[in-house]
Amino acid sequence: MRGQKTDVAFSDVDWRALKSLLPYLLEHKGRIALALLCLVGAKIASVTLPFILKHIVDSLDTSLTSTLVSIPLALLAAYGLVRFSNVLFGELRDTLFGRITERAMRRIGLRVFEHLHSLDLDFHLNRRTGGLSRDIERGVNGISFIMRFMVFNIGPTLLEIGLVLVLLLLNYHVGFALIIATAVISYVGWSVYATEWRTRYIRQANSAESTSSTRAVDSLMNYETVKYFTNETHEAELYDRDLATWENARRKNRLTLFALNGGQALIIASSMTGAMALAAYDVSRGNMTLGDFVLINAFMMQIFQPLNLLGFVYREMKGSMANIEKMFALLNRVPSIKDGQNADELHVTQAHIEFREVSFHYQPERPILRGISFTIEPHQKVAVVGSSGAGKSTMLKLLFRFYDTSEGEILIDGQNISSVSQHSLRKNIGVVPQDTVLFNTSILENIRYGRIEASEQEVMEAIRLAHLDEFISTLPEGVNTLVGERGLKLSGGEKQRVAIARTVLKQPPILVFDEATSSLDSRSEKSILQALEEISVRQTSLVIAHRLSTIVNADKILVLDKGMIIEQGNHQQLLELGGKYAQLWQLQLQTE
Ligand SMILES: Nc1ncnc2c1ncn2[C@@H]1O[C@H](COP(=O)(O)OP(=O)(O)O)[C@@H](O)[C@H]1O
Ligand SMILES: [Mg+2]
C-alpha cells in the first residue's frame, strides 16, 4: 500500500524536505535562541552532576581524610540545585519550542487543506477515500516529531557524548574514553544495521495493516450490499486472510526487534562491565578515588540513556521524513485547472452562453464530446436530452470548469471562461447536480450553505419553493434534523429538494439542472418546476431533462447522441422533424 510505507531505507530519505520546514522555524528566531540557551544550560548541568557526585563521595571516604567525616552540606545542596536546573532547563526548552512546533503544524495543516481544495476534480476522483486525510495527519505529526527530536535530541546527544569524552580524556586513563567511543560506535553501527534489516518486516506489517483496514472499511461501507447477498461469511474470511498476513508480519517484526534490542543491551552491558572493571582496577591500585569510580559509573549511565533513545529516534525519524515528504509532494502537486496570471473577473450582465466547437475527452483514446456548438440567449431555458452516457453531465462540468475543453471554447457574455477566475465563474453559476451529496449537518445548515449570509426569511422562502416545507413539518426536529453522512438519511427526492433549495438561495444569474428532479414523483416535480419557472424568468438556465414532459416549454432543446448534437429546435420543431427526439417522445408517451 502506497499510503502506508512509512519505513524506507535511510538512503531513500530525502533530507531536503527539512529545508521546507526552515521558513516555519525562522519565524520565531528569538524563541529559538532562548530554547537553545536552555538546552546548553541543561547540558552543562548534566555534565557537572557526576563531578559533584565524585566530590561528595570523596569527602565521605574516610581513607582519604584522617579526620572525622563531616557532612558535605554545600556539595549536597549544589547537587540538588544542579539536578533541578537540569530538569528545569529541559522543561523550559520544551515549553518554548512546543509553541513553534504547534504554530508550524497549524500553518502547514491549513496550507495543505487549502491546497487540496484548489486541486482539480480529477485528483479527487482518483484518490483513495480516507488515505488522503491519513497522509496529512501523518505528515503533520511527522513535523512535530522531527522538530522535537532533530533539533533537540540528536544534536545535543552527540554534543554531550563529545563533551564527556573530552572530560574523561583530560582527567582519567585513556582506556575510559576508548571504551566509551567503542561502545558508542558499535551501538550506533548495530542499530543502523539492524534497523535497515528490519525495515522489510516493518513495511510488510504496515502494508498488511493497511490492507486489512481498507478491507474492513470497504466492507462496512457496503453493509447493505453484504446483506443483500448474505455474504457475511465471505467477508469475514477475506478479512481474516488479511489479518493472518498481518499477524505473520508482526511476528517477524517482533523477532527482529528482539534481536535489535538484545544486541544493544549486550553492547551496553559489556562496555559498562569493561569500564567498571578498569575503574575498579585503578581504585585498587590507588590511582583513582572511590569518587572517581562513581563518576565514571555516572557518566556511563548518562551516555547510554540518550543513546538508547537515539535508536528509537533514528527509526522514527525515517518514518517521519517519509511522511513529511509525502505531504510536501502533495503540496507541490500543480492543479490542472488553474487561473491564468492576472485572470479577469467574470462580469455577467446578460448571462448569454455560447459553446463554440467544443470537444472533450477524459482519456485521449475515448472522445466524449465532439464539436459541440450552441448558444443560450439571455433569460432563455435550454434543455439537453440524450441517452445515458451521451455526455450531458460532462457538458455541465465543462461549463462549471471542473475540466478544461480539449478543443473549442465556452463563452459567457463574450468572455472565455478559461481566461476568467474560477471563483468569479463559479459564483455566477448555480448547479443542482445529478447526485447530490450533503454535509453531515442539519437540513437548515445544508440549505444555508447556498448563501451563508442569507436571512432567515430567505432560507424559509427557498424551502417553500423547493416544496420542502411539508416534509420538514413532519420531522420531530424540523429543520434541525441531521441528514446523516453524505445525506444518506434522506430519500433521493428529499435530497434533491434540499439541493434545489440551496441553489435557489444562491440566486446566481445562470442555473444548471442535471436531472435535478429525477427522483421526484411527477406531481411534486411539476409543482417544483412551476415554482422554478417563476423565479428563473430573469435567469439563464441549462436543464438536463430526465422526463421529456418537463421541457416541452424550453426555448431550445438539444439532442445529444454519442457526443454530438444531432438535432436542435423547440419541442414543436423537433416533433415535426420526425427524428430521434420525435421517437423518444413517442416512447415516453406510451410508457406514461
Ligand atoms: N471522470 C471521468 N473519467 C473518465 N470517464 C468519465 C468520467 N466521467 C464520466 N465519464 C464517462 O463519460 C461518458 C459521459 O458521461 P456523462 O457526461 O456523465 O453522461 P450522461 O450523458 O449520462 O450525463 C460516460 O461514458 C462516462 O463513463
Ligand atoms: Mg448525467
Coordinates of C-alpha atoms and ligand atoms in Angstrom, one line a residue:
M1 CA 0.0 0.0 0.0
R2 CA 1.5 3.3 -1.1
G3 CA 0.0 5.2 1.8
Q4 CA 1.4 3.0 4.5
K5 CA 5.0 3.0 3.6
T6 CA 6.5 4.8 6.5
D7 CA 9.7 2.8 6.7
V8 CA 12.2 3.4 4.0
A9 CA 15.9 2.8 3.7
F10 CA 17.9 5.6 5.2
S11 CA 19.4 6.5 1.8
D12 CA 16.0 6.8 0.3
V13 CA 15.0 9.6 2.6
D14 CA 15.2 13.0 1.0
W15 CA 16.6 15.1 3.8
R16 CA 15.9 18.2 1.7
A17 CA 12.3 18.0 3.0
L18 CA 13.8 19.5 6.2
K19 CA 14.6 22.6 4.2
S20 CA 10.9 23.1 3.6
L21 CA 10.4 23.4 7.4
L22 CA 13.0 26.1 7.8
P23 CA 10.8 29.1 7.0
Y24 CA 8.4 28.0 9.7
L25 CA 11.2 27.8 12.2
L26 CA 12.7 31.2 11.2
E27 CA 9.5 32.9 12.1
H28 CA 10.5 32.6 15.7
K29 CA 14.2 33.5 15.9
G30 CA 14.1 34.9 19.4
R31 CA 12.2 31.9 20.9
I32 CA 14.6 29.5 19.2
A33 CA 17.6 31.3 20.6
L34 CA 16.1 31.1 24.1
A35 CA 15.4 27.5 23.7
L36 CA 18.9 26.8 22.6
L37 CA 20.2 28.7 25.6
C38 CA 18.1 26.4 27.9
L39 CA 19.5 23.5 26.0
V40 CA 23.0 24.5 26.7
G41 CA 22.2 25.2 30.3
A42 CA 20.6 21.7 30.7
K43 CA 23.7 20.0 29.2
I44 CA 26.2 21.9 31.3
A45 CA 24.2 20.9 34.4
S46 CA 24.1 17.3 33.4
V47 CA 27.8 17.1 32.8
T48 CA 28.5 18.8 36.1
L49 CA 26.5 16.4 38.1
P50 CA 29.0 13.4 38.1
F51 CA 31.7 15.8 39.3
I52 CA 29.7 17.0 42.2
L53 CA 28.9 13.4 43.0
K54 CA 32.6 12.5 42.9
H55 CA 33.4 15.2 45.4
I56 CA 30.6 14.1 47.7
V57 CA 31.8 10.5 47.7
D58 CA 35.4 11.5 48.2
S59 CA 34.5 13.7 51.2
L60 CA 32.7 10.8 52.7
D61 CA 35.6 8.4 52.2
T62 CA 37.5 8.1 55.5
S63 CA 40.5 6.6 53.8
L64 CA 41.2 9.9 52.2
T65 CA 40.8 12.2 55.2
S66 CA 42.3 11.1 58.5
T67 CA 39.9 13.3 60.4
L68 CA 36.3 12.6 61.2
V69 CA 33.9 12.8 58.2
S70 CA 31.9 16.0 58.1
I71 CA 28.7 16.0 56.1
P72 CA 29.4 18.0 52.8
L73 CA 26.3 20.2 53.1
A74 CA 27.3 22.7 50.4
L75 CA 28.0 19.9 47.9
L76 CA 24.8 18.2 48.6
A77 CA 22.9 21.4 48.1
A78 CA 24.8 22.1 44.9
Y79 CA 23.9 18.6 43.7
G80 CA 20.2 19.2 44.3
L81 CA 20.3 22.5 42.7
V82 CA 22.1 21.4 39.6
R83 CA 19.9 18.3 39.2
F84 CA 16.8 20.5 39.5
S85 CA 18.1 23.1 37.0
N86 CA 19.0 20.3 34.6
V87 CA 15.3 19.2 34.5
L88 CA 14.0 22.8 34.7
F89 CA 16.1 23.9 31.7
G90 CA 14.9 20.8 29.8
E91 CA 11.2 21.6 30.5
L92 CA 11.7 25.3 29.7
R93 CA 13.2 24.3 26.4
D94 CA 10.3 22.0 25.5
T95 CA 7.8 24.6 26.5
L96 CA 9.4 27.3 24.4
F97 CA 9.8 25.1 21.4
G98 CA 6.4 23.5 21.7
R99 CA 4.8 26.7 20.6
I100 CA 6.9 26.9 17.5
T101 CA 6.1 23.3 16.6
E102 CA 2.4 23.8 17.1
R103 CA 2.4 27.0 15.0
A104 CA 4.2 25.2 12.2
M105 CA 1.7 22.3 12.4
R106 CA -1.2 24.7 12.2
R107 CA 0.3 26.7 9.3
I108 CA 1.2 23.6 7.3
G109 CA -2.1 21.8 8.0
L110 CA -4.1 24.8 6.7
R111 CA -1.9 25.2 3.7
V112 CA -2.4 21.5 2.8
F113 CA -6.2 21.8 3.3
E114 CA -6.4 24.9 1.1
H115 CA -4.2 23.3 -1.5
L116 CA -6.4 20.2 -1.6
H117 CA -9.4 22.4 -2.4
S118 CA -7.5 24.1 -5.2
L119 CA -6.7 20.7 -6.8
D120 CA -8.9 19.6 -9.7
L121 CA -11.8 17.3 -9.6
D122 CA -9.9 14.6 -11.3
F123 CA -7.4 14.4 -8.5
H124 CA -10.3 14.0 -6.0
L125 CA -12.0 11.4 -8.1
N126 CA -8.8 9.3 -8.2
R127 CA -7.8 9.5 -4.6
R128 CA -8.4 6.7 -2.1
T129 CA -11.1 7.5 0.5
G130 CA -9.5 8.2 3.8
G131 CA -6.0 7.7 2.5
L132 CA -5.6 11.4 2.0
S133 CA -6.5 12.6 5.4
R134 CA -4.3 9.9 6.9
D135 CA -1.4 11.2 4.8
I136 CA -2.0 14.7 6.1
E137 CA -2.2 13.6 9.7
R138 CA 0.9 11.6 9.4
G139 CA 2.7 14.4 7.7
V140 CA 1.8 16.9 10.4
N141 CA 2.7 14.5 13.2
G142 CA 6.0 13.9 11.4
I143 CA 6.7 17.6 11.6
S144 CA 6.1 17.6 15.3
F145 CA 8.4 14.6 15.7
I146 CA 11.2 15.9 13.5
M147 CA 11.1 19.3 15.2
R148 CA 11.3 17.9 18.6
F149 CA 14.0 15.3 18.0
M150 CA 16.1 16.6 15.2
V151 CA 16.7 19.9 16.8
F152 CA 16.7 19.0 20.4
N153 CA 17.8 15.4 20.6
I154 CA 20.3 14.1 18.1
G155 CA 22.5 17.2 18.1
P156 CA 22.6 17.6 21.9
T157 CA 23.2 13.9 22.5
L158 CA 26.2 13.9 20.2
L159 CA 27.4 17.1 21.9
E160 CA 27.1 15.6 25.3
I161 CA 28.9 12.4 24.3
G162 CA 31.7 14.5 22.8
L163 CA 31.9 16.6 26.0
V164 CA 32.1 13.6 28.2
L165 CA 34.8 12.0 26.1
V166 CA 36.9 15.2 26.3
L167 CA 36.4 15.5 30.1
L168 CA 37.4 11.8 30.6
L169 CA 40.4 12.1 28.3
L170 CA 41.6 15.1 30.2
N171 CA 41.1 13.7 33.7
Y172 CA 41.5 9.9 33.5
H173 CA 43.0 6.9 32.0
V174 CA 42.7 6.9 28.2
G175 CA 41.0 3.5 28.4
F176 CA 37.7 5.0 29.6
A177 CA 37.4 7.3 26.6
L178 CA 38.3 4.3 24.4
I179 CA 35.7 2.1 25.9
I180 CA 33.0 4.7 25.6
A181 CA 34.0 5.6 22.0
T182 CA 33.9 1.9 21.0
A183 CA 30.6 1.4 22.7
V184 CA 29.0 4.4 21.0
I185 CA 30.3 3.5 17.6
S186 CA 29.3 -0.2 17.8
Y187 CA 25.9 0.7 19.3
V188 CA 25.1 3.2 16.6
G189 CA 26.5 0.8 14.0
W190 CA 24.5 -2.1 15.2
S191 CA 21.3 0.0 15.5
V192 CA 21.6 1.3 12.0
Y193 CA 22.4 -2.1 10.5
A194 CA 19.6 -3.9 12.4
T195 CA 17.1 -1.2 11.6
E196 CA 17.8 -1.4 7.9
W197 CA 17.5 -5.2 8.1
R198 CA 14.2 -4.9 10.0
T199 CA 12.7 -2.4 7.6
R200 CA 11.4 -5.0 5.2
Y201 CA 9.4 -6.6 8.0
I202 CA 8.1 -3.4 9.4
R203 CA 7.0 -2.4 5.9
Q204 CA 5.2 -5.8 5.5
A205 CA 3.4 -5.3 8.8
N206 CA 2.4 -1.8 7.9
S207 CA 1.1 -2.8 4.5
A208 CA -0.8 -5.7 5.9
E209 CA -2.4 -3.5 8.5
S210 CA -3.4 -1.0 5.8
T211 CA -4.8 -3.7 3.6
S212 CA -6.9 -5.2 6.3
S213 CA -8.2 -1.8 7.5
T214 CA -9.1 -0.8 3.9
R215 CA -10.9 -4.1 3.6
A216 CA -12.8 -3.6 6.8
V217 CA -13.9 0.0 5.9
D218 CA -14.9 -1.0 2.4
S219 CA -16.9 -4.0 3.7
L220 CA -18.7 -1.9 6.3
M221 CA -19.4 0.9 3.8
N222 CA -21.1 -1.8 1.7
Y223 CA -23.1 -3.0 4.7
E224 CA -26.3 -3.1 2.8
T225 CA -24.9 -4.9 -0.2
V226 CA -23.3 -7.5 2.0
K227 CA -26.8 -8.2 3.5
Y228 CA -28.5 -8.2 0.1
F229 CA -26.2 -11.1 -0.9
T230 CA -25.8 -12.7 2.5
N231 CA -22.1 -12.7 2.1
E232 CA -21.1 -12.1 5.7
T233 CA -19.1 -15.3 6.0
H234 CA -17.3 -14.5 2.7
E235 CA -16.4 -11.0 4.0
A236 CA -15.2 -12.4 7.3
E237 CA -13.0 -14.9 5.5
L238 CA -11.4 -12.3 3.3
Y239 CA -10.8 -10.1 6.4
D240 CA -9.3 -12.9 8.4
R241 CA -7.0 -13.8 5.5
D242 CA -5.7 -10.2 5.7
L243 CA -5.4 -10.4 9.4
A244 CA -3.4 -13.6 9.2
T245 CA -0.9 -11.9 6.9
W246 CA -0.7 -9.1 9.4
E247 CA -0.2 -11.5 12.3
N248 CA 2.6 -13.2 10.5
A249 CA 4.4 -10.0 9.6
R250 CA 4.1 -8.8 13.1
R251 CA 5.7 -11.9 14.4
K252 CA 8.7 -11.4 12.2
N253 CA 8.7 -7.8 13.2
R254 CA 8.8 -8.7 16.9
L255 CA 11.6 -11.3 16.4
T256 CA 13.8 -8.7 14.7
L257 CA 13.1 -6.2 17.3
F258 CA 14.2 -8.7 19.9
A259 CA 17.5 -9.1 18.0
L260 CA 17.9 -5.3 17.8
N261 CA 17.3 -4.7 21.5
G262 CA 19.3 -7.7 22.5
G263 CA 22.3 -6.6 20.6
Q264 CA 22.1 -3.1 22.1
A265 CA 21.8 -4.4 25.6
L266 CA 24.8 -6.7 25.0
I267 CA 26.9 -3.7 23.8
I268 CA 25.9 -1.6 26.8
A269 CA 26.4 -4.3 29.4
S270 CA 29.8 -5.4 28.1
S271 CA 31.2 -1.8 27.9
M272 CA 29.8 -0.9 31.3
T273 CA 31.4 -4.0 32.7
G274 CA 34.7 -3.1 31.0
A275 CA 34.7 0.4 32.3
M276 CA 33.8 -0.7 35.8
A277 CA 36.5 -3.3 35.8
L278 CA 39.1 -0.8 34.6
A279 CA 37.9 1.7 37.3
A280 CA 37.9 -1.0 40.0
Y281 CA 41.4 -1.9 39.0
D282 CA 42.6 1.7 39.1
V283 CA 41.0 2.2 42.5
S284 CA 42.6 -0.9 43.9
R285 CA 46.0 0.3 42.7
G286 CA 45.3 3.7 44.3
N287 CA 45.3 5.6 41.0
M288 CA 41.7 6.6 41.5
T289 CA 39.4 7.5 44.4
L290 CA 36.1 6.0 45.1
G291 CA 34.6 9.2 43.9
D292 CA 36.2 8.7 40.5
F293 CA 34.7 5.3 40.4
V294 CA 31.2 6.7 41.0
L295 CA 31.9 9.5 38.5
I296 CA 32.8 7.0 35.7
N297 CA 29.7 5.0 36.5
A298 CA 27.5 8.1 36.4
F299 CA 29.0 9.2 33.1
M300 CA 28.4 5.8 31.5
M301 CA 24.8 5.7 32.6
Q302 CA 24.4 9.3 31.4
I303 CA 25.6 8.4 27.9
F304 CA 23.8 5.2 27.4
Q305 CA 20.4 6.6 28.3
P306 CA 20.2 9.1 25.4
L307 CA 21.9 6.5 23.2
N308 CA 19.1 4.2 23.8
L309 CA 16.7 7.0 22.7
L310 CA 18.8 7.6 19.7
G311 CA 18.0 4.1 18.3
F312 CA 14.3 4.9 18.6
V313 CA 14.7 8.3 17.2
Y314 CA 16.6 7.0 14.2
R315 CA 13.8 4.6 13.5
E316 CA 11.0 7.1 13.9
M317 CA 12.9 9.8 12.1
K318 CA 13.0 7.9 8.9
G319 CA 9.3 7.3 9.0
S320 CA 8.6 10.9 9.8
M321 CA 10.7 12.1 7.0
A322 CA 8.9 9.9 4.6
N323 CA 5.6 11.2 5.8
I324 CA 6.7 14.8 5.6
E325 CA 8.0 14.2 2.1
K326 CA 4.7 12.7 1.0
M327 CA 2.8 15.7 2.4
F328 CA 5.1 18.2 0.7
A329 CA 4.8 16.2 -2.5
L330 CA 1.0 16.7 -2.2
L331 CA 1.7 20.5 -1.7
N332 CA 3.8 20.5 -4.8
R333 CA 1.1 19.0 -7.0
V334 CA 0.0 21.5 -9.5
P335 CA -3.7 21.7 -10.2
S336 CA -4.5 21.0 -13.8
I337 CA -7.2 23.7 -13.7
K338 CA -5.6 27.0 -12.8
D339 CA -6.4 30.6 -13.0
G340 CA -4.3 32.3 -15.6
Q341 CA -1.9 35.0 -14.4
N342 CA -3.9 38.2 -13.7
A343 CA -7.1 36.4 -14.7
D344 CA -10.1 38.8 -15.0
E345 CA -13.2 38.6 -13.1
L346 CA -16.2 37.3 -15.0
H347 CA -18.8 40.0 -15.5
V348 CA -22.2 38.7 -16.1
T349 CA -24.6 41.2 -17.5
Q350 CA -26.9 39.2 -19.8
A351 CA -25.9 35.7 -19.0
H352 CA -25.5 34.8 -22.6
I353 CA -23.8 31.4 -23.0
E354 CA -22.1 30.0 -26.1
F355 CA -20.4 26.7 -26.7
R356 CA -18.1 27.0 -29.7
E357 CA -16.9 23.8 -31.4
V358 CA -16.3 22.2 -28.0
S359 CA -14.6 18.8 -28.0
F360 CA -13.6 16.9 -24.9
H361 CA -12.2 13.7 -23.7
Y362 CA -11.2 12.3 -20.2
Q363 CA -8.8 9.9 -21.9
P364 CA -7.4 10.7 -25.3
E365 CA -8.5 7.3 -26.6
R366 CA -12.1 8.0 -25.8
P367 CA -13.7 11.2 -27.1
I368 CA -16.8 12.2 -25.1
L369 CA -17.9 15.4 -26.8
R370 CA -17.2 16.2 -30.5
G371 CA -17.5 19.6 -31.9
I372 CA -20.5 20.9 -29.9
S373 CA -21.8 24.3 -30.8
F374 CA -24.9 26.1 -29.5
T375 CA -25.9 29.3 -27.8
I376 CA -28.3 30.2 -25.0
E377 CA -29.8 33.6 -25.2
P378 CA -30.2 35.7 -22.1
H379 CA -33.0 34.5 -19.8
Q380 CA -33.7 31.5 -22.0
K381 CA -34.1 28.0 -21.0
V382 CA -32.2 25.4 -23.0
A383 CA -32.7 21.7 -22.4
V384 CA -30.4 18.8 -23.3
V385 CA -31.7 15.3 -23.9
G386 CA -29.9 12.1 -24.8
S387 CA -29.3 8.6 -23.7
S388 CA -27.3 7.8 -20.6
G389 CA -23.6 8.2 -21.2
A390 CA -24.1 10.6 -24.1
G391 CA -22.0 13.3 -22.3
K392 CA -24.7 15.5 -20.9
S393 CA -23.3 15.8 -17.4
T394 CA -19.9 16.3 -18.9
M395 CA -21.2 19.4 -20.7
L396 CA -22.1 20.9 -17.4
K397 CA -18.8 20.1 -15.9
L398 CA -17.1 21.9 -18.7
L399 CA -19.3 25.0 -18.2
F400 CA -18.5 25.0 -14.5
R401 CA -14.9 24.4 -15.4
F402 CA -14.2 21.3 -13.5
Y403 CA -12.4 20.4 -16.7
D404 CA -10.9 22.4 -19.5
T405 CA -12.2 21.7 -23.0
S406 CA -9.9 19.7 -25.2
E407 CA -10.8 21.9 -28.2
G408 CA -13.1 24.8 -28.7
E409 CA -14.2 27.3 -26.1
I410 CA -17.1 28.3 -23.9
L411 CA -18.1 31.9 -23.6
I412 CA -20.3 33.7 -21.1
D413 CA -21.3 37.2 -22.2
G414 CA -18.4 37.0 -24.7
Q415 CA -15.8 36.2 -22.1
N416 CA -13.9 32.9 -22.4
I417 CA -14.5 31.0 -19.2
S418 CA -10.9 29.7 -19.2
S419 CA -9.5 33.2 -19.0
V420 CA -11.6 34.4 -16.0
S421 CA -11.0 33.5 -12.4
Q422 CA -12.6 30.2 -11.4
H423 CA -14.1 31.9 -8.3
S424 CA -15.9 34.5 -10.3
L425 CA -17.1 32.0 -12.8
R426 CA -18.5 29.6 -10.2
K427 CA -20.1 32.4 -8.1
N428 CA -22.3 33.1 -11.1
I429 CA -23.5 29.5 -11.8
G430 CA -25.9 27.6 -9.6
V431 CA -25.8 23.8 -10.1
V432 CA -28.2 21.2 -8.9
P433 CA -26.1 18.1 -9.6
Q434 CA -27.2 14.6 -10.7
D435 CA -26.2 13.1 -7.4
T436 CA -26.5 15.4 -4.5
V437 CA -24.2 14.8 -1.6
L438 CA -25.0 16.6 1.7
F439 CA -22.8 17.6 4.6
N440 CA -23.5 15.6 7.7
T441 CA -25.2 18.5 9.4
S442 CA -28.8 19.7 9.7
I443 CA -31.2 20.3 6.9
L444 CA -31.1 24.0 7.7
E445 CA -27.3 24.2 7.6
N446 CA -27.2 22.3 4.3
I447 CA -29.6 24.8 2.7
R448 CA -28.0 27.8 4.2
Y449 CA -24.8 26.6 2.6
G450 CA -26.1 28.1 -0.7
R451 CA -25.6 31.6 0.7
I452 CA -24.2 31.6 4.2
E453 CA -25.2 35.2 4.9
A454 CA -28.8 34.7 3.8
S455 CA -31.5 35.9 6.1
E456 CA -33.9 33.5 8.0
Q457 CA -36.7 34.7 5.7
E458 CA -34.8 34.0 2.5
V459 CA -34.0 30.5 3.7
M460 CA -37.6 29.8 4.5
E461 CA -38.6 31.1 1.1
A462 CA -36.1 28.7 -0.6
I463 CA -37.5 25.9 1.5
R464 CA -41.0 26.7 0.3
L465 CA -40.0 27.0 -3.3
A466 CA -38.4 23.6 -3.2
H467 CA -41.5 22.2 -1.6
L468 CA -39.6 21.0 1.4
D469 CA -41.9 22.7 4.0
E470 CA -44.4 19.9 4.1
F471 CA -41.7 17.2 4.6
I472 CA -39.9 19.3 7.2
S473 CA -43.2 19.8 9.2
T474 CA -43.4 16.0 9.6
L475 CA -40.0 15.8 11.2
P476 CA -39.9 15.9 15.0
E477 CA -36.8 18.1 14.9
G478 CA -37.9 20.1 11.9
V479 CA -35.1 21.9 10.0
N480 CA -32.6 20.9 12.6
T481 CA -32.9 17.2 11.7
L482 CA -29.4 15.8 10.9
V483 CA -29.1 14.3 7.4
G484 CA -26.5 11.6 8.1
E485 CA -23.3 11.0 6.4
R486 CA -23.4 12.3 2.8
G487 CA -27.1 12.9 3.4
L488 CA -27.9 9.2 3.5
K489 CA -30.8 9.5 5.9
L490 CA -32.9 11.5 3.4
S491 CA -34.6 9.8 0.5
G492 CA -33.4 10.6 -3.0
G493 CA -36.2 13.0 -3.7
E494 CA -35.7 14.8 -0.4
K495 CA -32.0 15.2 -1.1
Q496 CA -32.8 16.7 -4.5
R497 CA -35.2 19.2 -2.9
V498 CA -32.5 20.3 -0.4
A499 CA -30.1 20.7 -3.4
I500 CA -32.7 22.8 -5.2
A501 CA -33.4 24.9 -2.2
R502 CA -29.8 25.8 -1.6
T503 CA -29.2 26.6 -5.3
V504 CA -32.3 28.8 -5.3
L505 CA -30.8 30.6 -2.2
K506 CA -27.6 31.2 -4.1
Q507 CA -29.5 33.3 -6.7
P508 CA -27.0 33.0 -9.5
P509 CA -27.6 34.5 -12.9
I510 CA -27.0 31.1 -14.5
L511 CA -28.8 28.0 -13.4
V512 CA -27.9 24.5 -14.3
F513 CA -30.0 21.4 -13.5
D514 CA -28.7 17.9 -14.1
E515 CA -31.7 15.6 -13.9
A516 CA -32.4 17.5 -10.8
T517 CA -35.9 16.1 -10.3
S518 CA -35.4 12.6 -11.5
S519 CA -36.1 11.1 -8.0
L520 CA -39.4 13.1 -7.5
D521 CA -42.8 11.8 -8.3
S522 CA -44.5 13.5 -11.3
R523 CA -46.8 15.7 -9.1
S524 CA -44.1 17.2 -6.9
E525 CA -41.8 17.5 -10.0
K526 CA -44.5 19.6 -11.7
S527 CA -45.1 21.9 -8.9
I528 CA -41.4 22.5 -8.2
L529 CA -40.7 23.1 -11.9
Q530 CA -43.5 25.6 -11.9
A531 CA -42.1 27.4 -9.0
L532 CA -38.6 27.4 -10.6
E533 CA -40.1 28.7 -13.8
E534 CA -41.4 31.7 -11.9
I535 CA -38.2 32.6 -10.2
S536 CA -35.9 31.8 -13.1
V537 CA -37.5 34.2 -15.6
R538 CA -34.6 36.5 -15.0
Q539 CA -32.0 33.7 -15.2
T540 CA -30.5 31.8 -18.0
S541 CA -30.9 28.1 -17.5
L542 CA -29.4 24.9 -18.9
V543 CA -31.5 21.9 -18.0
I544 CA -30.7 18.3 -18.5
A545 CA -34.0 16.5 -18.8
H546 CA -34.9 13.3 -17.3
R547 CA -38.6 13.3 -18.4
L548 CA -39.3 15.0 -21.8
S549 CA -42.6 16.3 -20.5
T550 CA -40.7 18.7 -18.2
I551 CA -39.1 20.5 -21.1
V552 CA -41.8 20.9 -23.7
N553 CA -41.8 24.7 -23.0
A554 CA -38.0 25.1 -23.3
D555 CA -36.8 27.7 -25.7
K556 CA -34.5 25.3 -27.3
I557 CA -33.9 21.5 -27.0
L558 CA -30.5 19.9 -27.9
V559 CA -30.5 16.2 -28.7
L560 CA -27.1 14.8 -27.8
D561 CA -26.0 11.5 -29.2
K562 CA -22.6 9.9 -28.9
G563 CA -21.1 13.3 -28.0
M564 CA -22.7 15.2 -30.9
I565 CA -25.7 17.4 -31.2
I566 CA -27.8 15.7 -33.8
E567 CA -31.0 17.8 -33.6
Q568 CA -31.9 21.1 -32.1
G569 CA -35.0 23.3 -32.0
N570 CA -38.1 23.7 -29.8
H571 CA -40.4 20.9 -28.9
Q572 CA -42.8 21.6 -31.9
Q573 CA -40.0 21.9 -34.4
L574 CA -38.3 18.7 -33.3
L575 CA -41.6 16.8 -33.4
E576 CA -42.2 17.9 -36.9
L577 CA -38.6 16.9 -37.8
G578 CA -39.6 13.4 -37.0
G579 CA -36.1 12.4 -35.9
K580 CA -34.7 11.0 -32.8
Y581 CA -36.5 13.4 -30.5
A582 CA -39.9 12.5 -32.0
Q583 CA -39.0 8.9 -31.4
L584 CA -38.1 9.4 -27.8
W585 CA -41.3 11.5 -27.3
Q586 CA -43.5 8.7 -28.7
L587 CA -41.7 6.2 -26.5
Q588 CA -42.3 8.3 -23.3
L589 CA -45.9 8.9 -24.3
Q590 CA -46.5 5.2 -24.5
T591 CA -44.9 4.4 -21.1
E592 CA -46.7 7.2 -19.3
Ligands
LIG1 N1 -14.1 11.4 -14.6 C1 -14.3 10.6 -15.7 N2 -13.3 9.9 -16.2 C2 -13.5 9.1 -17.3 N3 -14.6 8.9 -17.9 C3 -15.7 9.6 -17.4 C4 -15.6 10.4 -16.3 N4 -16.8 11.0 -16.0 C5 -17.7 10.5 -17.0 N5 -17.0 9.6 -17.8 C6 -17.6 8.9 -19.0 O1 -18.0 9.9 -19.9 C7 -19.2 9.5 -20.5 C8 -20.3 10.6 -20.4 O2 -20.6 10.7 -19.1 P1 -21.8 11.7 -18.6 O3 -21.5 13.0 -19.2 O4 -21.9 11.6 -17.1 O5 -23.1 11.1 -19.3 P2 -24.6 11.5 -19.2 O6 -25.0 11.9 -20.5 O7 -25.3 10.2 -18.8 O8 -24.7 12.6 -18.1 C9 -19.7 8.2 -19.8 O9 -19.4 7.1 -20.7 C10 -18.8 8.1 -18.6 O10 -18.4 6.8 -18.4
MG2 MG -25.5 12.6 -16.3

